[in-house]
mmCIF file of C-alpha atoms and ligand atoms in Angstrom:
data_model
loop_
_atom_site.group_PDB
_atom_site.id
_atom_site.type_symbol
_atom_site.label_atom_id
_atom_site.label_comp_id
_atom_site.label_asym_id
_atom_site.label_seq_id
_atom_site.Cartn_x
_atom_site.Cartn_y
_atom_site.Cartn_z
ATOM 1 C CA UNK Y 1 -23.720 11.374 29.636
ATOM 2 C CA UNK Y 2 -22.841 12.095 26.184
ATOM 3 C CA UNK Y 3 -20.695 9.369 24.704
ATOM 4 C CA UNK Y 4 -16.648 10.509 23.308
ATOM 5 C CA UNK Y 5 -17.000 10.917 19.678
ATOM 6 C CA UNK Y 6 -13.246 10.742 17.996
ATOM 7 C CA UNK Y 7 -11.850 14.223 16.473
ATOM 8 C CA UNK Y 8 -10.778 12.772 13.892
ATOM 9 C CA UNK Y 9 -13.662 10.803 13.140
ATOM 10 C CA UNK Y 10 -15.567 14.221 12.982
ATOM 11 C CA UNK Y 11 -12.865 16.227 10.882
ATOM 12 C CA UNK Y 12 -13.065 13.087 8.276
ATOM 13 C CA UNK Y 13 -16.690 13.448 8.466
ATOM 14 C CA UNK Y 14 -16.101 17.177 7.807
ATOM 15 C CA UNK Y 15 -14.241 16.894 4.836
ATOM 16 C CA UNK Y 16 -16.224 14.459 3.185
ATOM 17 C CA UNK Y 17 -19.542 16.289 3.715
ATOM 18 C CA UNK Y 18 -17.480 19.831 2.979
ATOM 19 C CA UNK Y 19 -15.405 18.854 -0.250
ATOM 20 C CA UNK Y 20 -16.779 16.062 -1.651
ATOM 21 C CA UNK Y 21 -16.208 12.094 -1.834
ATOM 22 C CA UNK Y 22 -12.953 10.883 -0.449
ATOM 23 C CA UNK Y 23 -10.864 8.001 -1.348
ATOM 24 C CA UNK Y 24 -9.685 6.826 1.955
ATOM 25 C CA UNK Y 25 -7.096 3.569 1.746
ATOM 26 C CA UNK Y 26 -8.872 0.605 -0.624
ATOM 27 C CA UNK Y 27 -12.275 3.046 0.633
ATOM 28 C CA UNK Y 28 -14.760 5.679 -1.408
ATOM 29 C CA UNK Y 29 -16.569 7.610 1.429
ATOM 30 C CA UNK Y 30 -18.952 9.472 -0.336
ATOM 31 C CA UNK Y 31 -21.932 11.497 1.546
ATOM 32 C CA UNK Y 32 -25.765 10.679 1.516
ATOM 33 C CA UNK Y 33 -28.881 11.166 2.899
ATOM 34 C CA UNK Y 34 -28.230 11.934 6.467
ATOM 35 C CA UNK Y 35 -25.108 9.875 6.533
ATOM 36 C CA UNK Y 36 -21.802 8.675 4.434
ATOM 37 C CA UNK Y 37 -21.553 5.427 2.436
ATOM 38 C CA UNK Y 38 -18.347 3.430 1.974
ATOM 39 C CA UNK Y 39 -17.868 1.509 -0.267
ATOM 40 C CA UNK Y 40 -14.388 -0.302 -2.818
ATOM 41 C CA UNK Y 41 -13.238 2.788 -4.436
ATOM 42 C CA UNK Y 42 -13.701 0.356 -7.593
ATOM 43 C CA UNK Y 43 -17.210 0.391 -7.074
ATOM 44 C CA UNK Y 44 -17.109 4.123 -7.138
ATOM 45 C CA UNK Y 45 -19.442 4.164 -10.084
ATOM 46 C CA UNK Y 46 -21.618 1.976 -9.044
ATOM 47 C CA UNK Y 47 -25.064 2.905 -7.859
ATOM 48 C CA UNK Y 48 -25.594 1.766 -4.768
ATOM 49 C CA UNK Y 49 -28.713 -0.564 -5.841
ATOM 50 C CA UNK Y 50 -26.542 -3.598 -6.955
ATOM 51 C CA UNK Y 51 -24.248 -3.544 -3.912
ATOM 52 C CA UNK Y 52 -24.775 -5.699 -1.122
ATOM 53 C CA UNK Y 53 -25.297 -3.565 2.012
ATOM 54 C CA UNK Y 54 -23.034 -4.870 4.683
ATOM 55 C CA UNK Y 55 -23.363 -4.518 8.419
ATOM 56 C CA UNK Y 56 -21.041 -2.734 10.554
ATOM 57 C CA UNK Y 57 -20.239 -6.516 12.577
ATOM 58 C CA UNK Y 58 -19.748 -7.657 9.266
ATOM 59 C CA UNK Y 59 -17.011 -5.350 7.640
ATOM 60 C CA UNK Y 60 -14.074 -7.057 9.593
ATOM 61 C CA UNK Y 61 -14.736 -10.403 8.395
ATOM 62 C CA UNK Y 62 -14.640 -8.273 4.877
ATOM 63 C CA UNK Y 63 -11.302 -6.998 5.158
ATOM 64 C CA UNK Y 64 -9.435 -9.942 5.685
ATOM 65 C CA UNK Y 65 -10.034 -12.029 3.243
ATOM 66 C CA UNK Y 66 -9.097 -10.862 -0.621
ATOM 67 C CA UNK Y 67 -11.758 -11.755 -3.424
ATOM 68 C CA UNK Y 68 -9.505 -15.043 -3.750
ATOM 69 C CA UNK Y 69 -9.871 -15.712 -0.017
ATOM 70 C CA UNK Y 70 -6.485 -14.985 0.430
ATOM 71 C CA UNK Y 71 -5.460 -13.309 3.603
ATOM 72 C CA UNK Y 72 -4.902 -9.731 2.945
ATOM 73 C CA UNK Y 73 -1.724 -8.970 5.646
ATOM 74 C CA UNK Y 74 -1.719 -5.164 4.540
ATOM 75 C CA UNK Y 75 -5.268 -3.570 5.088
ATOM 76 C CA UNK Y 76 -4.802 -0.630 2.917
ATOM 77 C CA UNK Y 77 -4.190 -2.893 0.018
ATOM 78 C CA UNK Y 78 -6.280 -2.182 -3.098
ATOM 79 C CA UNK Y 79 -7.217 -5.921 -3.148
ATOM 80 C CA UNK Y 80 -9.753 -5.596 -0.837
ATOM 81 C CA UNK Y 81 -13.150 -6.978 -1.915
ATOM 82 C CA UNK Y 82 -15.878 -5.128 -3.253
ATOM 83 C CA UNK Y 83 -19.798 -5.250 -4.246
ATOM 84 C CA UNK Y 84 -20.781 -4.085 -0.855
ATOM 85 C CA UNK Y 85 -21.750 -0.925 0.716
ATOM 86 C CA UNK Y 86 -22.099 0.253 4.423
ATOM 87 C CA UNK Y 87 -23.660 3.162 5.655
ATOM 88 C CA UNK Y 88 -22.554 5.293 8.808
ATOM 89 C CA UNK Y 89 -25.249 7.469 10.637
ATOM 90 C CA UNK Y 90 -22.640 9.760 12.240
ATOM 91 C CA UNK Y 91 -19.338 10.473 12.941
ATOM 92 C CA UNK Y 92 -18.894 7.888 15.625
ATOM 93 C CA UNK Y 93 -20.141 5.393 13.148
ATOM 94 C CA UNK Y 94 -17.914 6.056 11.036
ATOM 95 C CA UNK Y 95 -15.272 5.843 13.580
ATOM 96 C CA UNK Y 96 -16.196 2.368 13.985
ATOM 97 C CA UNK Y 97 -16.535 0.997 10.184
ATOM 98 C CA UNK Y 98 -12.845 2.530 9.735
ATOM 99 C CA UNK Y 99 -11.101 0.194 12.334
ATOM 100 C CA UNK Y 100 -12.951 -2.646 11.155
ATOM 101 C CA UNK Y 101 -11.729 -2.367 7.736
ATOM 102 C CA UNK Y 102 -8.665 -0.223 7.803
ATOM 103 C CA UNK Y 103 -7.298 -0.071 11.152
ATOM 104 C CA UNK Y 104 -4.956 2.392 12.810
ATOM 105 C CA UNK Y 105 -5.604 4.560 9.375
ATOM 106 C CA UNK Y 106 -8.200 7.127 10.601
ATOM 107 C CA UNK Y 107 -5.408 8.036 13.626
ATOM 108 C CA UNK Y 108 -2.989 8.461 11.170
ATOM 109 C CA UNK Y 109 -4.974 10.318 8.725
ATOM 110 C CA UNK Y 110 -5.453 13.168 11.318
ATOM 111 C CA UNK Y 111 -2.030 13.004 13.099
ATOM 112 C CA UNK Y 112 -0.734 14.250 9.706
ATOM 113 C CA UNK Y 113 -3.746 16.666 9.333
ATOM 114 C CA UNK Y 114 -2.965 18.163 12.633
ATOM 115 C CA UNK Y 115 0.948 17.835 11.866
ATOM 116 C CA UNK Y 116 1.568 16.045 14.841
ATOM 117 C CA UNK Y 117 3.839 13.649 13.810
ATOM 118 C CA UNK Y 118 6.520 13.046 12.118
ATOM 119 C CA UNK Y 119 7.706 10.122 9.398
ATOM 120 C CA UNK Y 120 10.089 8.047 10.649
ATOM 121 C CA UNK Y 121 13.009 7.793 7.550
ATOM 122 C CA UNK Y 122 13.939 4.864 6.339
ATOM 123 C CA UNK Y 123 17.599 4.752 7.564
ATOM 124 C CA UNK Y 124 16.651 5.579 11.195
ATOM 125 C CA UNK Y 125 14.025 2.499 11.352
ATOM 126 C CA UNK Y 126 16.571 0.005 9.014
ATOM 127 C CA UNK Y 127 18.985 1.154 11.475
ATOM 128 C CA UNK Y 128 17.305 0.240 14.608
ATOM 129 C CA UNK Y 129 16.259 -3.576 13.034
ATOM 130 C CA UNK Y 130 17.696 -6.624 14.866
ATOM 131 C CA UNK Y 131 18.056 -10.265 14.385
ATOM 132 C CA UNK Y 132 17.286 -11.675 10.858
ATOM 133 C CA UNK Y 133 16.557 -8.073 9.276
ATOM 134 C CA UNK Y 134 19.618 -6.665 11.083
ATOM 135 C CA UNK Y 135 21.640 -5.999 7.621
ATOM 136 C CA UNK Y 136 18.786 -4.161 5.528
ATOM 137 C CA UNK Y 137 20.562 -0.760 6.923
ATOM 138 C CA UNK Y 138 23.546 -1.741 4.842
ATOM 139 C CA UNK Y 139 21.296 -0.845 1.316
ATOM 140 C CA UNK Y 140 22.908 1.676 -0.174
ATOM 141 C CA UNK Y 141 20.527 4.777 -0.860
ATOM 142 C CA UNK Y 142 19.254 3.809 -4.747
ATOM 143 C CA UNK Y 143 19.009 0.254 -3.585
ATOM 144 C CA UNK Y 144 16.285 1.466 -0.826
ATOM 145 C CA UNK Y 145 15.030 3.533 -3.424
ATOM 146 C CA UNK Y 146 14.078 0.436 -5.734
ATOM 147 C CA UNK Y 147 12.741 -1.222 -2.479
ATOM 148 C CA UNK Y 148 10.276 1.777 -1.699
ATOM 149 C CA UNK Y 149 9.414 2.095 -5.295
ATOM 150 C CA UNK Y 150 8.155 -1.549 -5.969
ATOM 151 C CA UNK Y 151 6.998 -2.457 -2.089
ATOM 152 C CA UNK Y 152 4.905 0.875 -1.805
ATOM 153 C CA UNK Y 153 3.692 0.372 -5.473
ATOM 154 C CA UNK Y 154 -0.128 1.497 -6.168
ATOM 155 C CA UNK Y 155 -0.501 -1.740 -7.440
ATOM 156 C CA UNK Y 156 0.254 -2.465 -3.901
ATOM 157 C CA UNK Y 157 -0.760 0.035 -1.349
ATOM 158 C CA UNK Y 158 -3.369 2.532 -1.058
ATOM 159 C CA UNK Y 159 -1.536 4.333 1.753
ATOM 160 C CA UNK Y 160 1.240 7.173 0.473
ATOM 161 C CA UNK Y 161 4.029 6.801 1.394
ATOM 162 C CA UNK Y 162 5.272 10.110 3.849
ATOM 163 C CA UNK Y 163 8.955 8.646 5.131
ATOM 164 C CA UNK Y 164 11.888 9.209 3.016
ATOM 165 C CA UNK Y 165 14.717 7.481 1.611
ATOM 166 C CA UNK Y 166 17.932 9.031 0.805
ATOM 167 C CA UNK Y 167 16.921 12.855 -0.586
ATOM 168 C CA UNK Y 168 14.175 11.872 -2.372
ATOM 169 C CA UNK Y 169 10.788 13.671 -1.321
ATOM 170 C CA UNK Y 170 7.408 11.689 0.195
ATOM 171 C CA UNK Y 171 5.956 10.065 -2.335
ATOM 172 C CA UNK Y 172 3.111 12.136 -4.319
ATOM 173 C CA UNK Y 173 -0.383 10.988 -3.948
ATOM 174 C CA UNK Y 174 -1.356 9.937 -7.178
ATOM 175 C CA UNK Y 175 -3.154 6.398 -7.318
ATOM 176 C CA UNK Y 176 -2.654 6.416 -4.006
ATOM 177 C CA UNK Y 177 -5.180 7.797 -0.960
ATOM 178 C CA UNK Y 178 -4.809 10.282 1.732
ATOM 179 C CA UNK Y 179 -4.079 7.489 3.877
ATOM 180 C CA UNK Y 180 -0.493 8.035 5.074
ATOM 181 C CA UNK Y 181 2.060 5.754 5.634
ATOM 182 C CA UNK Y 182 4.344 7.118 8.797
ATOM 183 C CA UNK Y 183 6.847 3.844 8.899
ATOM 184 C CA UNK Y 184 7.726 0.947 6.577
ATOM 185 C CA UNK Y 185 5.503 -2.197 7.310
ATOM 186 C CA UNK Y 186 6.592 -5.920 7.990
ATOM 187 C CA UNK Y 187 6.090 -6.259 3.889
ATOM 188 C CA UNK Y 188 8.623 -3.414 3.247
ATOM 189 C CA UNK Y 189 10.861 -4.652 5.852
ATOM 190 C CA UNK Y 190 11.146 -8.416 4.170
ATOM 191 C CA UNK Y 191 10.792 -7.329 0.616
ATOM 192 C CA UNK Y 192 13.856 -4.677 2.182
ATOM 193 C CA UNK Y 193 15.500 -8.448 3.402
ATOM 194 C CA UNK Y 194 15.388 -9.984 0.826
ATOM 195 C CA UNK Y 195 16.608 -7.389 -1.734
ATOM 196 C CA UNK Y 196 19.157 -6.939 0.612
ATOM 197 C CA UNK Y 197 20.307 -10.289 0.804
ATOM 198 C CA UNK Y 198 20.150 -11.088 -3.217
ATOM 199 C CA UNK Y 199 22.048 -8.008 -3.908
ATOM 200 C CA UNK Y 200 25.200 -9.234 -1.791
ATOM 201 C CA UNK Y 201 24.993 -12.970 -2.404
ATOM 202 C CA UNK Y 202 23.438 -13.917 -6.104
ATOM 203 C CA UNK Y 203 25.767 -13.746 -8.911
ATOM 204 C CA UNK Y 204 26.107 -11.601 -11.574
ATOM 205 C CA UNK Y 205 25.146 -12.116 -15.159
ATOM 206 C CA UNK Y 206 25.450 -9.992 -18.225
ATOM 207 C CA UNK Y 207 22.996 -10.218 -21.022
ATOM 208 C CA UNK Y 208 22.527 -7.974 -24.249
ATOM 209 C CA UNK Y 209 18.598 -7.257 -25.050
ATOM 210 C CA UNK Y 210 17.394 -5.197 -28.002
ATOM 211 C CA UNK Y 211 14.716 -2.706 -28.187
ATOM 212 C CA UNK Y 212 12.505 -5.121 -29.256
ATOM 213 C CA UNK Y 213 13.304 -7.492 -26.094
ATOM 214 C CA UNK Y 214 12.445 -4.654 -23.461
ATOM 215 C CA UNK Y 215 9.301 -3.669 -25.286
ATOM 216 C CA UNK Y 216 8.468 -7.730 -24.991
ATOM 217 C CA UNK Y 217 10.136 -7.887 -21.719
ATOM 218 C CA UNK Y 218 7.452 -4.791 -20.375
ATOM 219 C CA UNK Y 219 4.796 -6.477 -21.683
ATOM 220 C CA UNK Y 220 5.406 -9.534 -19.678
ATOM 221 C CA UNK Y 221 5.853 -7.454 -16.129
ATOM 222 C CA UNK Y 222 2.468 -5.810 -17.442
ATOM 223 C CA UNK Y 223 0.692 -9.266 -18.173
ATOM 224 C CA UNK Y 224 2.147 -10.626 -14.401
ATOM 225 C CA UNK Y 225 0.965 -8.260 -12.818
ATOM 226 C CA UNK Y 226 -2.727 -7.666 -13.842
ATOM 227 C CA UNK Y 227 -2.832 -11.121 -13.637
ATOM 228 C CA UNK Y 228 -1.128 -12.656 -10.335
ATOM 229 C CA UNK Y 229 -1.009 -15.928 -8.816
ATOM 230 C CA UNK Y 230 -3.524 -16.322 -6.345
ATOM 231 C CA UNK Y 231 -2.081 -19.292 -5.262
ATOM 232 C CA UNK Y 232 0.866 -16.928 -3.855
ATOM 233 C CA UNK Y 233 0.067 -15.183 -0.400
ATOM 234 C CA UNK Y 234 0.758 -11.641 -0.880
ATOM 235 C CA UNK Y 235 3.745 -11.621 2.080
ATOM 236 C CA UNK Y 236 5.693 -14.547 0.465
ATOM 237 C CA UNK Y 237 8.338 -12.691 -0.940
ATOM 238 C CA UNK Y 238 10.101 -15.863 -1.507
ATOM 239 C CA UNK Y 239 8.229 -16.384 -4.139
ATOM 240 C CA UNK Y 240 9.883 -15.153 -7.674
ATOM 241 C CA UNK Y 241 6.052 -14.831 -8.959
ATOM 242 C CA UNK Y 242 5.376 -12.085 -6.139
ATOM 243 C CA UNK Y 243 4.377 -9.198 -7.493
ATOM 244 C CA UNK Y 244 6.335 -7.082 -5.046
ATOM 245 C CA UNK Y 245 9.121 -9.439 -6.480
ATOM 246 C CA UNK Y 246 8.167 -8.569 -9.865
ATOM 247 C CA UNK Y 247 7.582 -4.541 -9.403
ATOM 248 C CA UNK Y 248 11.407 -4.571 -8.278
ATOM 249 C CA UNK Y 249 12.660 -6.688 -10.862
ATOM 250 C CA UNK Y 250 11.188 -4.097 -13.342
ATOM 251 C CA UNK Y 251 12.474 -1.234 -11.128
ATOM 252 C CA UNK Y 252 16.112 -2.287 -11.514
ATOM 253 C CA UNK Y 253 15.304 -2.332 -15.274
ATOM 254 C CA UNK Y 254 13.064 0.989 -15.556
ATOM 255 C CA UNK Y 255 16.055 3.329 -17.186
ATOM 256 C CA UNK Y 256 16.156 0.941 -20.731
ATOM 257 C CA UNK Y 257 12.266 0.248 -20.573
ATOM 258 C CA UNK Y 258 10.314 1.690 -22.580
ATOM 259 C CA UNK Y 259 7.659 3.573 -20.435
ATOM 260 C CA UNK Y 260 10.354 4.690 -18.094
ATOM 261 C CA UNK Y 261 7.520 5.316 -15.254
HETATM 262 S S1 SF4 R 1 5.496 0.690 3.812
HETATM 263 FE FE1 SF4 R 1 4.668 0.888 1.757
HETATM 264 S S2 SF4 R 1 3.492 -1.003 1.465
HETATM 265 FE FE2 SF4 R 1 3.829 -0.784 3.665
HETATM 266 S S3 SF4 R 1 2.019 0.324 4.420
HETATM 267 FE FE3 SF4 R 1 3.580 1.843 3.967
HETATM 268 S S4 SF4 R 1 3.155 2.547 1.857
HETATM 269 FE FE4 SF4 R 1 2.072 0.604 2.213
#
């Protein structure tokens, strides 16, 4: 008997051998000799000689751990660790190496690639949250906006972002991977909560910066956030040093910044 190969393991096989290397999530698939490698799309330049070739009952322990041994709660985040490289034989293989290190995002890849599904907007899943994340569906539109900006940041999340908020379109794929995102994740959601929840409750103050204080002000954001904490878990957002925390900080002040992007 002939064992079920996955379609969508064999149309990402497809592509990759057809058009080229693919970054897929925090992954390079590129092909080789009778097979694909994957690999950290950091190490994309890397010949494979220095990288540690990893096992396919390895690559799970690999994924959840970042390179600080902090536990990494959103797979497709670009902190995954690299120096290794694994090498699938075939399409099933390849199938397999994909759950262990980014699960659920093969199934999504080709649901969008077939178009059969559909995003789920951000109002229709805020409005259908209960209990302690009950009042994120009272954001306002540009508050959700800010939210979506910083939470689904590149610096975050190698996944782009397909459901909408307010008007605005799905997020472009730039930085990002062809990895879609269909719904907001438990990260969102409690970056969404606590945004939320700041916005109705902390006071207000007013401050007057010059110029020269946002240029100083953007290099800060830019020196937090190539260097973060790693004494912070990535789904505290209670912490003020998140960088989640931070992105949406600098969000709120992106129109008098000086970059503006
Ligand atoms: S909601 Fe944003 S951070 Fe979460 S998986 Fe989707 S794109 Fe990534």
């Amino acid at each position: 008997m002939t064992a079920f190969v996955s379609p969508a393991a064999i149309a990402l096989w497809g592509k990759v051998v057809s058009s080229g290397p693919v970054a897929f999530g925090p992954i390079l698939l590129s092909g080789d000799t009778g097979g694909l490698c994957l690999r950290q799309r950091q190490d994309q330049s890397a010949v494979p000689a220095p990288l540690r070739s990893v096992p396919l009952d390895g690559l799970r322990a690999l994924s959840q751990s970042d390179a600080s041994g902090r536990f990494r709660p959103n797979k497709a985040s670009p902190n995954l660790v690299g120096g290794w490289i694994h090498f699938a034989a075939d399409a099933s293989a390849l199938d397999a190496a994909l759950e262990a290190l980014l699960p659920g995002g093969l199934e999504d890849w080709y649901s969008v690639e077939k178009g059969s599904t559909r995003p789920i907007p951000w109002q229709q899943y805020a409005d259908r949250q209960t209990g302690m994340y009950r009042h994120v569906a009272a954001m306002n539109d540009p508050e959700a906006e800010e939210v979506a900006r910083a939470g689904c940041h590149s610096r975050c999340c190698t996944r782009r972002r397909m459901w909408t908020v307010g008007e605005n379109p799905p997020e472009i794929a730039d930085g990002k991977s062809c990895v879609p995102c269909l719904e907001p994740c438990a990260l969102l959601l409690e970056l969404a909560r606590r945004a939320q929840k700041t916005n109705t409750a902390d006071e207000r103050s007013q401050i007057v910066l010059t110029e020269t204080d946002l240029v100083t002000l953007d290099t800060l954001f830019g020196m937090a956030l190539d260097n973060p904490d790693v004494s912070l878990r990535e789904g505290d957002m209670s912490a003020p040093g998140n960088p989640r925390r931070i992105l949406l900080l600098r969000e709120k002040l992106l129109p008098w910044l000086p970059a503006k992007t």
